[in-house]
Each structure stands twice: as C-alpha cells, then as structure tokens.
Coordinates of C-alpha atoms in Angstrom, one line a residue:
Chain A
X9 CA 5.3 4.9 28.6
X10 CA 6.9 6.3 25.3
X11 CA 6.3 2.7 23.5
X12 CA 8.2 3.4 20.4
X13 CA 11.4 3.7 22.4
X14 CA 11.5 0.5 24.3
X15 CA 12.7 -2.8 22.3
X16 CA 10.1 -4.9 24.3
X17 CA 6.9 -3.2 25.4
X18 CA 6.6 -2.8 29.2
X19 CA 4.1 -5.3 30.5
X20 CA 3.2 -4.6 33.9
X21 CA -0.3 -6.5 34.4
X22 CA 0.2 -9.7 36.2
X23 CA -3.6 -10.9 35.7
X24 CA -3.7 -14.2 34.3
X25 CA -5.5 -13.9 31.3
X26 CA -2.6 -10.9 30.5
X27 CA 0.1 -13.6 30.7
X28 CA -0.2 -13.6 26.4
X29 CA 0.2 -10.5 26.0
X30 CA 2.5 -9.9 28.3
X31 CA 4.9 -12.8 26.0
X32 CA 4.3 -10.3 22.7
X33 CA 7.4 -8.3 21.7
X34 CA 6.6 -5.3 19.3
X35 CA 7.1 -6.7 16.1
X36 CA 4.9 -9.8 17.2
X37 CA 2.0 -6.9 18.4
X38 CA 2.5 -5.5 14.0
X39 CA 2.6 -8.8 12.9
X40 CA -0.7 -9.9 14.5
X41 CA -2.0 -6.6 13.5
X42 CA -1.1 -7.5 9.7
X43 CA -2.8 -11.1 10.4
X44 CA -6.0 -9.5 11.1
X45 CA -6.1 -7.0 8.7
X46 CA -5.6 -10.5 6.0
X47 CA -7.9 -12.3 7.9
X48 CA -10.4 -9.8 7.8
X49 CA -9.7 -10.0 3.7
X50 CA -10.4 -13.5 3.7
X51 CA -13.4 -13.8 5.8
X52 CA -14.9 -11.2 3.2
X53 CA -14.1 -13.6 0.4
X54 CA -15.4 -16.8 2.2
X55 CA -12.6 -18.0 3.3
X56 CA -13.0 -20.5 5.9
X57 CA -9.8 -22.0 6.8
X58 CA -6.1 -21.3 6.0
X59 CA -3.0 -22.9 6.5
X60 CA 0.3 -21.1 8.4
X61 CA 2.4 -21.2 5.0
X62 CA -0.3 -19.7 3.1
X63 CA -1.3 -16.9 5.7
X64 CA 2.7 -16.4 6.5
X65 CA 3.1 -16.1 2.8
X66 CA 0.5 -13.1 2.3
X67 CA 2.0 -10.8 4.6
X68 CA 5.8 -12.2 4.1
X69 CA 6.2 -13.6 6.9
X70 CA 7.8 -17.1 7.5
X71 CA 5.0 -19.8 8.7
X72 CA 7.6 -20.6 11.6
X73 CA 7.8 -17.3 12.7
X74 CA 3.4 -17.2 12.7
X75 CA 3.1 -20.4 14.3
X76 CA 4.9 -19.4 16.8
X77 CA 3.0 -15.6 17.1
X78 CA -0.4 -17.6 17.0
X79 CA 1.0 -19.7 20.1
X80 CA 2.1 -16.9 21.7
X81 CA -1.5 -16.1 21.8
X82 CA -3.0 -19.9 22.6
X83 CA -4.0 -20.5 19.6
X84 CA -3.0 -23.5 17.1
X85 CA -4.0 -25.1 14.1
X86 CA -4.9 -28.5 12.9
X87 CA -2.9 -30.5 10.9
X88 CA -3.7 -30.8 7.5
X89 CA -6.8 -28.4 8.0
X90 CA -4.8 -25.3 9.6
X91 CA -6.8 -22.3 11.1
X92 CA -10.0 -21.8 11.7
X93 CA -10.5 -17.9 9.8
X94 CA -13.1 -16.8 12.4
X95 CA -11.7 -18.2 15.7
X96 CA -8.6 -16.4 14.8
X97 CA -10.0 -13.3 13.9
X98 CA -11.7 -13.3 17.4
X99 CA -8.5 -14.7 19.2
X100 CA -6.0 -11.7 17.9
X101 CA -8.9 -9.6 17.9
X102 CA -9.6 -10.3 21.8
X103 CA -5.6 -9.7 22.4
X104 CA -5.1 -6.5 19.9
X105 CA -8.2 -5.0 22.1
X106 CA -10.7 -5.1 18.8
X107 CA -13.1 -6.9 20.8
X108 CA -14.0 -3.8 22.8
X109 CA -15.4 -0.5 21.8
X110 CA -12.6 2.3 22.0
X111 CA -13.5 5.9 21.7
X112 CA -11.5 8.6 20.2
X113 CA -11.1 12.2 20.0
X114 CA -9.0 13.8 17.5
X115 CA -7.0 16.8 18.3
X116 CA -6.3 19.1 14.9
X117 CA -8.7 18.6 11.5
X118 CA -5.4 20.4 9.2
X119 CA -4.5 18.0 6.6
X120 CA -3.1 14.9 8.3
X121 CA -6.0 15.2 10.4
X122 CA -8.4 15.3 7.8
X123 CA -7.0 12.2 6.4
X124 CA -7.8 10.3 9.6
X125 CA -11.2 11.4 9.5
X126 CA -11.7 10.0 6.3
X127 CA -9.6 7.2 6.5
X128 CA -12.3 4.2 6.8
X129 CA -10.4 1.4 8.4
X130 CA -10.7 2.2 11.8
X131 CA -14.3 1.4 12.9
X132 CA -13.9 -2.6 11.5
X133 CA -11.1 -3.0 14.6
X134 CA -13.0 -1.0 17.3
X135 CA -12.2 2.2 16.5
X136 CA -14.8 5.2 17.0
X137 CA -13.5 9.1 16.3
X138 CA -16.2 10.4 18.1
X139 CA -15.2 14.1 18.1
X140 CA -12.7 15.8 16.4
X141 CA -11.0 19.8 17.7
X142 CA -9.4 22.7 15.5
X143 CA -8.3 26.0 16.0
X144 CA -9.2 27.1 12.4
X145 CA -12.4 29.2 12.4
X146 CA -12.9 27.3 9.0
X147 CA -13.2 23.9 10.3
X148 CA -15.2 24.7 13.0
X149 CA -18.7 23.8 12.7
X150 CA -18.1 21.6 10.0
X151 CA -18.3 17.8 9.7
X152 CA -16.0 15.7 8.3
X153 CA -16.5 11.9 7.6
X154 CA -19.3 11.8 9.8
X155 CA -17.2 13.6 12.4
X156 CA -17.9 17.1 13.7
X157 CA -15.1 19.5 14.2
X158 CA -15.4 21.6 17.5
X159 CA -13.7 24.5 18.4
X160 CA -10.5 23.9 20.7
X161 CA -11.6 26.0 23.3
X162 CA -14.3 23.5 24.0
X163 CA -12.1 20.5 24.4
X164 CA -12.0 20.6 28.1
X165 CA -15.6 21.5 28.5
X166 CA -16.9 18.8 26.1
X167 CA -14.6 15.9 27.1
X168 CA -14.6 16.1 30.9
X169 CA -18.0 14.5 31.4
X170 CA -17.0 11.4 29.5
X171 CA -13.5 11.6 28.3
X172 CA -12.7 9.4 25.6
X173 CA -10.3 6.0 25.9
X174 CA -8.1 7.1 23.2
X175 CA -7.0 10.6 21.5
X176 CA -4.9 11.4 18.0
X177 CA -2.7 14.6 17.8
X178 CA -2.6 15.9 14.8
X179 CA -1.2 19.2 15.7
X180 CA 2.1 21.1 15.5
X181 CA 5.0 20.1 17.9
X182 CA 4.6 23.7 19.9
X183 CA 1.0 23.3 20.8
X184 CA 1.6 19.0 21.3
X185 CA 2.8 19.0 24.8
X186 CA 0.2 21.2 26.5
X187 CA -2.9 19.2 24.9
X188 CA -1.1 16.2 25.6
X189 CA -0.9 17.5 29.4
X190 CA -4.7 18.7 29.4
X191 CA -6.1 15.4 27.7
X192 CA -4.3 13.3 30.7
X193 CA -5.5 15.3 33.0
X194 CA -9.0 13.9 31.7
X195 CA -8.5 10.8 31.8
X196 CA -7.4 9.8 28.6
X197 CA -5.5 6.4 28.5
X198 CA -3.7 6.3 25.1
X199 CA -2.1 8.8 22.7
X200 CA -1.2 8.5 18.9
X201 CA 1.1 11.5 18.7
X202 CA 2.0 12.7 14.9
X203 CA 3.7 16.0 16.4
X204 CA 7.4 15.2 15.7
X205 CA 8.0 15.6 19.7
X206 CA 8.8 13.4 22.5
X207 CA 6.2 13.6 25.2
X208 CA 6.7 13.3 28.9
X209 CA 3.5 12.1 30.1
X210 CA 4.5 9.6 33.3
X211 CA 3.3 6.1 33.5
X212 CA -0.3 6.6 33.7
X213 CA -0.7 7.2 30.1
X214 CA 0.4 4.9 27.0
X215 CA 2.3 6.8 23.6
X216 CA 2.7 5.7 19.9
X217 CA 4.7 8.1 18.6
X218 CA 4.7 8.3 14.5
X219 CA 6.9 10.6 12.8
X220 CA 6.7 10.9 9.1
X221 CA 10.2 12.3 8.5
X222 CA 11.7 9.3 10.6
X223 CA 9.8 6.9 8.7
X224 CA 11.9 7.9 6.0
X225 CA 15.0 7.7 7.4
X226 CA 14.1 4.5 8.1
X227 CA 13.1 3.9 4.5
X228 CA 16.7 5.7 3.3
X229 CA 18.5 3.4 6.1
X230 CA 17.1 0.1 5.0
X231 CA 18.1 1.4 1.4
X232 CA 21.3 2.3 2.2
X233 CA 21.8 -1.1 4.5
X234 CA 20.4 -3.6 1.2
Chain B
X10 CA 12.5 -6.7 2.2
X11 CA 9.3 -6.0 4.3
X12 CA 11.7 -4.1 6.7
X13 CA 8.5 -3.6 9.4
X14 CA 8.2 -7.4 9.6
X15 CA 11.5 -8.5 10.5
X16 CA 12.8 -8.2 14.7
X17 CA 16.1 -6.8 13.2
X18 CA 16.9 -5.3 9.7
X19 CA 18.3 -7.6 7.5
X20 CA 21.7 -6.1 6.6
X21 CA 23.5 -7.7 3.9
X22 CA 25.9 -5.4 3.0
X23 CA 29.7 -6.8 4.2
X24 CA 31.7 -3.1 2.6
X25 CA 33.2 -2.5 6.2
X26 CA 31.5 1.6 6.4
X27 CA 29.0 -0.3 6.5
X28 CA 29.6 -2.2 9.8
X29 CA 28.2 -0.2 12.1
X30 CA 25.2 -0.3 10.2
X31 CA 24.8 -3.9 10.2
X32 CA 25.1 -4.0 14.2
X33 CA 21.6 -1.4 14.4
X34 CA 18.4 -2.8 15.0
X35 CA 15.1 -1.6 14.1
X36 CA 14.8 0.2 17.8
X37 CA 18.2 1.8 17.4
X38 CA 17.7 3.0 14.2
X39 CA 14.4 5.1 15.8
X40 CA 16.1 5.8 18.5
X41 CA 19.0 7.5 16.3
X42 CA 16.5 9.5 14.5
X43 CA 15.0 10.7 18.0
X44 CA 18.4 11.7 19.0
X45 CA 18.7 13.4 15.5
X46 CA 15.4 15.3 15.8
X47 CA 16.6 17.0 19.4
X48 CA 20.1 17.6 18.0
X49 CA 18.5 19.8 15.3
X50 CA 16.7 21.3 18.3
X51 CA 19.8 21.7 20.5
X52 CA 22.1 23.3 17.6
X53 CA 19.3 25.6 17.0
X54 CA 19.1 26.7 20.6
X55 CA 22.8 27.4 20.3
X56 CA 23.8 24.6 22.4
X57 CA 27.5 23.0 21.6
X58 CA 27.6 20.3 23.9
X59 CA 25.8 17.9 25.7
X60 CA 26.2 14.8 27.9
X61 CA 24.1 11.2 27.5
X62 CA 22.0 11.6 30.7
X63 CA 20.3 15.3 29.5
X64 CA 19.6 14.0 25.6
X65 CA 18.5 10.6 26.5
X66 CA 16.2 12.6 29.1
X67 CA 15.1 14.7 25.9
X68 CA 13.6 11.4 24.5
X69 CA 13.0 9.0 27.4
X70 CA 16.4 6.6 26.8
X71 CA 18.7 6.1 29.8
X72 CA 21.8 7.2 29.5
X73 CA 23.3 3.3 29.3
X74 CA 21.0 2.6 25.9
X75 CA 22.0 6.1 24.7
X76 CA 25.7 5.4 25.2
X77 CA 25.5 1.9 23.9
X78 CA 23.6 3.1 20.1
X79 CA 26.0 6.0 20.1
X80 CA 28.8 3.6 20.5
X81 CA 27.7 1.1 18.2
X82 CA 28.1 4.1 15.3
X83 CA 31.6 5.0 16.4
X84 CA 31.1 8.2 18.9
X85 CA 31.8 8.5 21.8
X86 CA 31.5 11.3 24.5
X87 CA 34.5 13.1 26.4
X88 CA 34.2 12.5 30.6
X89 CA 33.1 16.0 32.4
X90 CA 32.1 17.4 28.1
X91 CA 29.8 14.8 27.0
X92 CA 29.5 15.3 23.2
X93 CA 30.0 17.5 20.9
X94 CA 26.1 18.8 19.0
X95 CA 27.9 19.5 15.8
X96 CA 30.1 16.3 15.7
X97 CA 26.9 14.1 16.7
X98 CA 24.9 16.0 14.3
X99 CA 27.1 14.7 11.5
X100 CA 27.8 11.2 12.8
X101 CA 23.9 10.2 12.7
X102 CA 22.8 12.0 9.7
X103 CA 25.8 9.8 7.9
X104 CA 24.4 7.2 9.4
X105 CA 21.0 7.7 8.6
X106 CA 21.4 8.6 5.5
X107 CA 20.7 12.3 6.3
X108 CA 24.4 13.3 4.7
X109 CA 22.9 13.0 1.0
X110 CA 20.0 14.7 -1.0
X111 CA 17.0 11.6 -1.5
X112 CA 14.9 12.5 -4.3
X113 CA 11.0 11.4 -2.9
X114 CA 7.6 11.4 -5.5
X115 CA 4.7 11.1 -4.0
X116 CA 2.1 9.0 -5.1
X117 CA -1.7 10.1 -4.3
X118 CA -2.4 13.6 -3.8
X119 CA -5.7 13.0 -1.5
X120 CA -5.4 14.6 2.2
X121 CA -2.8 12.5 3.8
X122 CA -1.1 13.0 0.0
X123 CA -1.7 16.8 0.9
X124 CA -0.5 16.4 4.6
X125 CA 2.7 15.0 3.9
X126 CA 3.1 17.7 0.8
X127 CA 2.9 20.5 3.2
X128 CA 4.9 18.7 6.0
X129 CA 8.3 21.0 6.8
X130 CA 10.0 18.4 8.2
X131 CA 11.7 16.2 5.3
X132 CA 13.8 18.5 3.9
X133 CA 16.3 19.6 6.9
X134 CA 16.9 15.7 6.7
X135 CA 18.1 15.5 3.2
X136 CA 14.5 14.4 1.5
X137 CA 13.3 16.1 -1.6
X138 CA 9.7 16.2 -2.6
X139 CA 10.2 16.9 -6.5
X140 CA 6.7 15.6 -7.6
X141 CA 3.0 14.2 -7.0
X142 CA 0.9 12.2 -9.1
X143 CA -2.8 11.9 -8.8
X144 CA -5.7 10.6 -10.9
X145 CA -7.9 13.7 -9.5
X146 CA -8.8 15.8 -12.5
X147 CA -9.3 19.0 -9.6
X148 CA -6.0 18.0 -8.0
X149 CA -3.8 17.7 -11.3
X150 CA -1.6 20.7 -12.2
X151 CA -2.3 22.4 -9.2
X152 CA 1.2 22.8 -6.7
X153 CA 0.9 21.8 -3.1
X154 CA 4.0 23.0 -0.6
X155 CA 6.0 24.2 -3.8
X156 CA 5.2 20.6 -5.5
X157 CA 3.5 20.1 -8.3
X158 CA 1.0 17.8 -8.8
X159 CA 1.0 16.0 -12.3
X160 CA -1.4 13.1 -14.0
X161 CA -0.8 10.0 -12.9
X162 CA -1.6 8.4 -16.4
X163 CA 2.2 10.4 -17.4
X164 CA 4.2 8.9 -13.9
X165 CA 6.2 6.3 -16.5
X166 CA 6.7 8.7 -18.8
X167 CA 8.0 11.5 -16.7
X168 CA 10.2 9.4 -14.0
X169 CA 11.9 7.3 -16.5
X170 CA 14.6 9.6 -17.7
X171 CA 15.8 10.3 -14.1
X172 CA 14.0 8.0 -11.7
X173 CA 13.7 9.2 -7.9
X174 CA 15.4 7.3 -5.2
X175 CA 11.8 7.0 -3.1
X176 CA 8.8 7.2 -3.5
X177 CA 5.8 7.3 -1.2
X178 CA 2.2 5.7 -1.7
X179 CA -0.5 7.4 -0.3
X180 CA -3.2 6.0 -2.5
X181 CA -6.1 3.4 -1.9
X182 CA -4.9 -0.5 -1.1
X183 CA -6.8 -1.7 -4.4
X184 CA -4.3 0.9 -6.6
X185 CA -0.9 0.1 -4.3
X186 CA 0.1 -3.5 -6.0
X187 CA 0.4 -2.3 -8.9
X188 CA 1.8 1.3 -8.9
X189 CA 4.4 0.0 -6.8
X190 CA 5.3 -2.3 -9.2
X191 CA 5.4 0.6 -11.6
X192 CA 8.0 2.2 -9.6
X193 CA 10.5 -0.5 -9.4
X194 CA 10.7 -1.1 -12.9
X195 CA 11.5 2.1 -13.1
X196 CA 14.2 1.7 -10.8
X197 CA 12.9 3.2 -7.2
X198 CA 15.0 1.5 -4.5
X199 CA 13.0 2.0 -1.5
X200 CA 9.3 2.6 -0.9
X201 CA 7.2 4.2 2.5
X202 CA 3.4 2.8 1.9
X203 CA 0.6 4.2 3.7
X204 CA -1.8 2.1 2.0
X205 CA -3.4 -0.9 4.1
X206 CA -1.6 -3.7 2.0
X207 CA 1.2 -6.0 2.2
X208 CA 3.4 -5.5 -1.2
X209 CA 5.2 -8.6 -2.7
X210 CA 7.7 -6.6 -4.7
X211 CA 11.2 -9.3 -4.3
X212 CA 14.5 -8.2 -2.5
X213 CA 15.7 -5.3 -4.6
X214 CA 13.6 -2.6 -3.2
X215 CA 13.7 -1.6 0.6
X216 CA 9.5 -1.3 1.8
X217 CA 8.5 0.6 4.8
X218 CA 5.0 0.4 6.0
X219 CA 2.9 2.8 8.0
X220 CA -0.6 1.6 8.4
X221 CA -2.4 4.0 10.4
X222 CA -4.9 1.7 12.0
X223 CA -2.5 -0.9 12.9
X224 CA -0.4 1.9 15.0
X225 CA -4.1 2.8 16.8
X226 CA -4.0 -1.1 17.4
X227 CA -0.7 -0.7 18.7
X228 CA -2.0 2.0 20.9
X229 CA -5.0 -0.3 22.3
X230 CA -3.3 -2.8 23.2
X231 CA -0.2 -0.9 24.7
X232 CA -3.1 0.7 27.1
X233 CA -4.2 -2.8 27.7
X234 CA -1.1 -3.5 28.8
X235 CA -0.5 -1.0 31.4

C-alpha cells in the first residue's frame, strides 16, 4: 500500500473495534498525531484538563474541526470542563498504535540516518530502533544513540530469527528497492522509505514515503499558491 | 498557513494562471511531484513519450487519477502517443514551482542539518542551498556539500540585504519559535520545519511541517490498518 499516494488511507480491517480508525482520513491520522505530541507537552506541565478551543488553538487547528477528530475516535468532552489530558493521551495513543511496543531496524547510518538515531522522540510514542545496518566499514561496529550499527551483510542473518515490526531506509534510491524486497521477505510490516523512489511492495506490506525535495516543492507551491 | 493541517491547500490567489493551482489538493500536489521525479528519470533514460497507464504504474496511480491531475494543470495526452516527457516535464515543474531558481538557508547544521546539506536532489528542481547557520563553534566556517556554514549569532545580519525565499529549520523545538520568527521579519515567505513544534507565525508565510516521529506514527497505524 504506497500510503502517501491515496487521498483516504485504505482500510481493509472489518473488526469492530477498527471501525474508528477505519473513519480517519490522512490529515485526521497528522492531526491526532500533532494532538499527542501537545498533549504529551501538557501532561509534563501538569496539565490536567483542556478545552477544544484551547488545544485546537495550539496546533492551529479549528476546535470544530478537533471535536469532530476526537469523535471520530469515541471520545468527547464535558462541557464547561473539556478533556480529560490523560484519557486522551491514552485514547489517540491506543488508535495511533503508541500503546504497543513497535520495534525497528534502521537500514543506512550516513547522515539522515544518523539523525534518526539521535533523534529522541521516538521511544515516548512506542518506538524502539533496535538495530541499525551500514555498508561503511566506518560505521560498523560503532554505536550510535544507544544503537549499534551492523554490517549490511548481516541484515538477513540477524533479523530472520525475530524480524522487527517496523524498518527506516535511509539509503540511496539504487540500493532501496532490493532491501525493501529482502526486509518483506522477513516479515517486516511497515516501511518509512526516505529513498526518493516509489516502491512496489504488494499489499502485504504498508509505505510512508518521505521525500525531502518534494517537501519543498510543496513548501514553494503553497508559496506560490498564498 | 499551517499548510500540513488543512484537507486542501488554502488557495487565495484569484490571478487566473493561477487557476489550475487553486483546483490541486494536498494529494495532487504529491502526486505531481511523484510524476515529476520519474519524468526526470524517463528523460534521462532517453524516453520521449509516454502514456498514463505505464507512468501511473511508475508510482502506483491508475491511469484515471493520473489523467484527471494531469488535466486539472492543462495537459493532456494524444490517443495511441500518450504524452510528450519534455512537454510534461515543463508543465509540472511550472506548476510546482520547479520553473524558477528558490534561494533555501538552512537553519541547524546538526546531522539531519548535514543530511539535507549533502542531499543531491534539490537542485535539479530549482532549490538553492546558499547558506547554513549553526551555533556549533566545530560546525561554524566549515562548508558542507559546497555550503558554507556560518554563526548563527550573524543570520540577521547576513540575510537582510538579500533575504532568501525559504528557509529550512532543522534545529531543536525549544530554538524553532523564535528563529522562525527571525526569518519572517526578514522577509522569508515560506518555511519547511523539521523541528517537533507547531509555529504560530500569521498568514504571510507558507509552513511546511515534517515531523519525523509523527510520519513513524503514520506508519504504525497504516500497518494497523491493513
């Protein structure tokens, strides 16, 4: 499924306690992710409750368009209190798949990839890079973030026996679709692809494609369209 | 405008070149830039034409979706030819902005600051990286991909004669408020943020945001999904 291309996501799961998720179009799936990450904020700072105009306003978005998100996902507030900070943590969390562990490799420690290994907001939503694989005889062996870098080679050997839910490629768009290939063959369930390539994976395996050069020609589009 | 909040840009502009803009949504504006990307490709490969089904097979778009975004930005293909490469080429990168030269600082030289400074990719699309800034007494002065990396204590003074069109912030969430504000005083119309926050910065300046962990969120929950 090559997410990033459809205007809704594809929801296939007909399990009843999928039915939420099945409602969320992509932007509502970001916009909950943005709730979290201020909810998170104000838990830290003690907050207990908030109301939908005030969380709405901290992430610019209208308190119409989050009452309606937070519904989406069977949850509502009270009036004149608003939202319980905790319960809706736990509620988006539970949807957004935080509430569960997720394991993940990352494939190429070169620049971008160091920067996910020492980017420290991914083990607060779940998040666990676990292993990380470079071709660079100069990154092998070492450890990064807490994360050791294994020779490439290795990858097969070292994921079959538990392959990891998730994996990150970091690595140039000529070497992308073969790992791709091999990691599915593993099991692997999810792939963030940074390689500015369009997979073709089948069904059995979910994409997020992010491509720094077309996020800014989004970026000069919006610019151009203000 | 928080562009990555809203289900469709919000176009404002009524000039009438500007019409076909105004009719893109969010998903058609990635998908252009995915049809861009393999264009490049195709011209490279020495290929002159092409018909909907074979490049929307390139990047997992029917042929109908293809035709339709195509449409919606004036081309269409001939029966039994399908389109011209060259003639496409031109048609999206006006579109997307792609026909002009952006001028692009980058703010934060840490490792995604480094990643993005070696990336080959922006410039074929019309995006120049003229400088970095960082606060890293080891990182200023040195030149990264041809860039040079400069103090941040001298961005005012060095981008206020001729202030770039973007800029991109690759530095910590605490430091994002207020650089960005910086940069639109200075006159920057459109910003790409990598850092974990959402930026208040009014209606003059077009804000793209790519939060890493919210597309591995996006990633969990699409595999949840399957």
């Amino acid at each position: 499924m090559e997410e990033s291309l459809s205007e809704e996501l594809s929801l296939g799961n007909d399990q009843a306690e999928d039915r939420s998720r099945a409602q969320l179009s992509r932007p509502a799936v970001g916009r909950l992710s943005l709730y979290f990450r201020e909810l998170h904020r104000l838990r830290e700072a003690g907050t207990e409750t908030i109301n939908s105009r005030t969380l709405g306003q901290l992430v610019n978005v209208s308190a119409a368009i989050l009452r309606r998100d937070l519904s989406t996902i069977g949850t509502s507030g009270r009036r004149g209190v608003g939202y319980d900070v905790e319960e809706l943590l736990e509620q988006i969390g539970k949807v957004l798949g935080s509430g569960q562990r997720w394991e993940v490799v990352l494939i190429g420690a070169g620049s971008l990839g160091d920067a996910l290994l020492r980017y420290r907001g991914f083990s607060r939503l779940g998040f666990t890079l676990t292993t990380a694989f470079d071709v660079n005889p100069a990154r092998i062996g070492t450890v990064v973030g807490g994360v050791p870098i294994h020779d490439a080679a290795e990858m097969q050997a070292r994921l079959s026996a538990q392959p990891p839910h998730l994996a990150i490629l970091a690595i140039p768009a000529a070497q992308a679709a073969e790992v791709a290939n091999q990691l599915v063959s593993l099991g692997v369930s999810g792939l963030l692809n940074f390689a500015p390539v369009t997979l073709k994976l089948g069904s059995k395996v979910a994409v997020v494609n992010v491509d720094l050069a077309s996020e800014l020609q989004r970026l000069a589009f919006a610019v151009q369209t203000q």
